[in-house]
Amino acid sequence: MMHYDFMGKKYIWFAVSGLIILVGMFSLLTRGLNLSIDFKSGSRLDISFNRDTSVDEVRSATATAGYGDAVVQTLGDGRYQVSLPELSNDQQVSLISSLDSQIGVSDKSWQVVGPTFGSQVVSSMLKAIVISWLLMIAYVSFRFEYKYAVATIVALIHDLAITVGVYSIVGREVTTATVAAVLTILGYSLYDTIIVFDRVRENAPRARRGAYAAMVNESIWEVMGRSIITSVLTLMPVVCLLLFGGATLKDFAFALMVGIISGAYSSIFVAAPLLTLWKEREPRYRQVVKGAVRAAKSAGSKATGSKVSGSKAGAAEATGAKSGKGKGKGKGKGGARPARAR
């Protein structure tokens, strides 16, 4: 089986994640999020036309009426939804008149959306996230260990931070569908992490005879195929929704796609290294790590000593050879020199 030292490069993975999150947070602070009218005040028009048309044609007609920043989505059955800044009655009449002259309006209805709706959605989302995290901590602590639970929650926060950062960087509109996708991401990311942690827990007894990091590396390789297949198969319908779905489904699919990729990454490169880093501080594993470090140093010293001894021996032989040659010459000269007769 192929082996790769994931845990040996854990600080590299942490640096990669930190850099991505840092770029996302910088964009969030400087550019913010492109919030839909669900989170701000605005007007929403549900409209149908006398003939078949397309989102692009409705968007072009709306731009011709002076609202180029309007968001047009299809609702199916020839109905469209146009999200605009808050319009007065005169502005609404003017827009409908313009669309009627360009495409031919069949039916319409206006809805004014206040900022309270968006604040209720965000408040409910935060409440759902906090409650779900508490339940996750309780369950994972009960089935595994509280250190597993903390590493899991850190991985979830990592996924949420990356998803929010990507939304800020690409400027994609944040809608209520995005909020639903974020909650879905939490469930998927937890599932992927639990797969890895479950195998780590099964293999944990082996770590008592060796290094904990080596056991985690082996556990990751044992579930690597399953994680890749699960992630790829999950991404397939999500990508299809992103390419061929309506505007609402595209918002949902984009957030899911970012979350799934981030969740697959964090389960291996964030949650598992964090757990390893923490577990190796336990006395039973710390002794193993110290023993391994001492063995490595000893092996290195022996290797260095062998090289030094070899070098010294070689140098001594060389010196001896030179000395012997010199002495030989001396003896030869001395031997050749006759003794002085007294």
mmCIF file of C-alpha atoms in Angstrom, residues 185 187-196 199 220 222-239 256-257 259-265 267-268:
data_model
loop_
_atom_site.group_PDB
_atom_site.id
_atom_site.type_symbol
_atom_site.label_atom_id
_atom_site.label_comp_id
_atom_site.label_asym_id
_atom_site.label_seq_id
_atom_site.Cartn_x
_atom_site.Cartn_y
_atom_site.Cartn_z
ATOM 1 C CA ILE A 185 -22.397 21.788 4.402
ATOM 2 C CA GLY A 187 -23.787 17.875 7.854
ATOM 3 C CA TYR A 188 -21.594 16.743 4.956
ATOM 4 C CA SER A 189 -18.350 17.958 6.496
ATOM 5 C CA LEU A 190 -19.177 16.190 9.754
ATOM 6 C CA TYR A 191 -19.897 12.956 7.879
ATOM 7 C CA ASP A 192 -16.551 13.040 6.067
ATOM 8 C CA THR A 193 -14.633 13.749 9.258
ATOM 9 C CA ILE A 194 -16.393 11.004 11.198
ATOM 10 C CA ILE A 195 -15.352 8.447 8.552
ATOM 11 C CA VAL A 196 -11.689 9.290 9.163
ATOM 12 C CA ARG A 199 -10.962 4.399 11.489
ATOM 13 C CA ILE A 220 -6.289 7.950 6.384
ATOM 14 C CA GLU A 222 -7.388 2.992 4.599
ATOM 15 C CA VAL A 223 -10.375 5.331 4.058
ATOM 16 C CA MET A 224 -8.857 7.475 1.302
ATOM 17 C CA GLY A 225 -10.552 5.569 -1.514
ATOM 18 C CA ARG A 226 -13.920 5.737 0.183
ATOM 19 C CA SER A 227 -13.587 9.479 0.849
ATOM 20 C CA ILE A 228 -12.586 10.245 -2.738
ATOM 21 C CA ILE A 229 -15.401 8.164 -4.229
ATOM 22 C CA THR A 230 -17.978 9.679 -1.850
ATOM 23 C CA SER A 231 -16.838 13.227 -2.554
ATOM 24 C CA VAL A 232 -16.722 12.773 -6.332
ATOM 25 C CA LEU A 233 -20.143 11.107 -6.456
ATOM 26 C CA THR A 234 -21.607 13.853 -4.252
ATOM 27 C CA LEU A 235 -20.091 16.545 -6.439
ATOM 28 C CA MET A 236 -21.530 15.113 -9.672
ATOM 29 C CA PRO A 237 -25.194 16.089 -9.106
ATOM 30 C CA VAL A 238 -24.107 19.342 -7.471
ATOM 31 C CA VAL A 239 -22.088 20.327 -10.556
ATOM 32 C CA LEU A 256 -22.580 23.169 -1.709
ATOM 33 C CA MET A 257 -19.730 22.671 -4.157
ATOM 34 C CA GLY A 259 -18.438 23.317 1.084
ATOM 35 C CA ILE A 260 -18.006 19.737 -0.167
ATOM 36 C CA ILE A 261 -14.506 20.410 -1.507
ATOM 37 C CA SER A 262 -13.545 22.247 1.673
ATOM 38 C CA GLY A 263 -15.084 19.489 3.844
ATOM 39 C CA ALA A 264 -13.190 16.735 2.041
ATOM 40 C CA TYR A 265 -9.964 18.716 2.516
ATOM 41 C CA SER A 267 -11.359 16.080 7.283
ATOM 42 C CA ILE A 268 -7.862 14.909 6.240
#
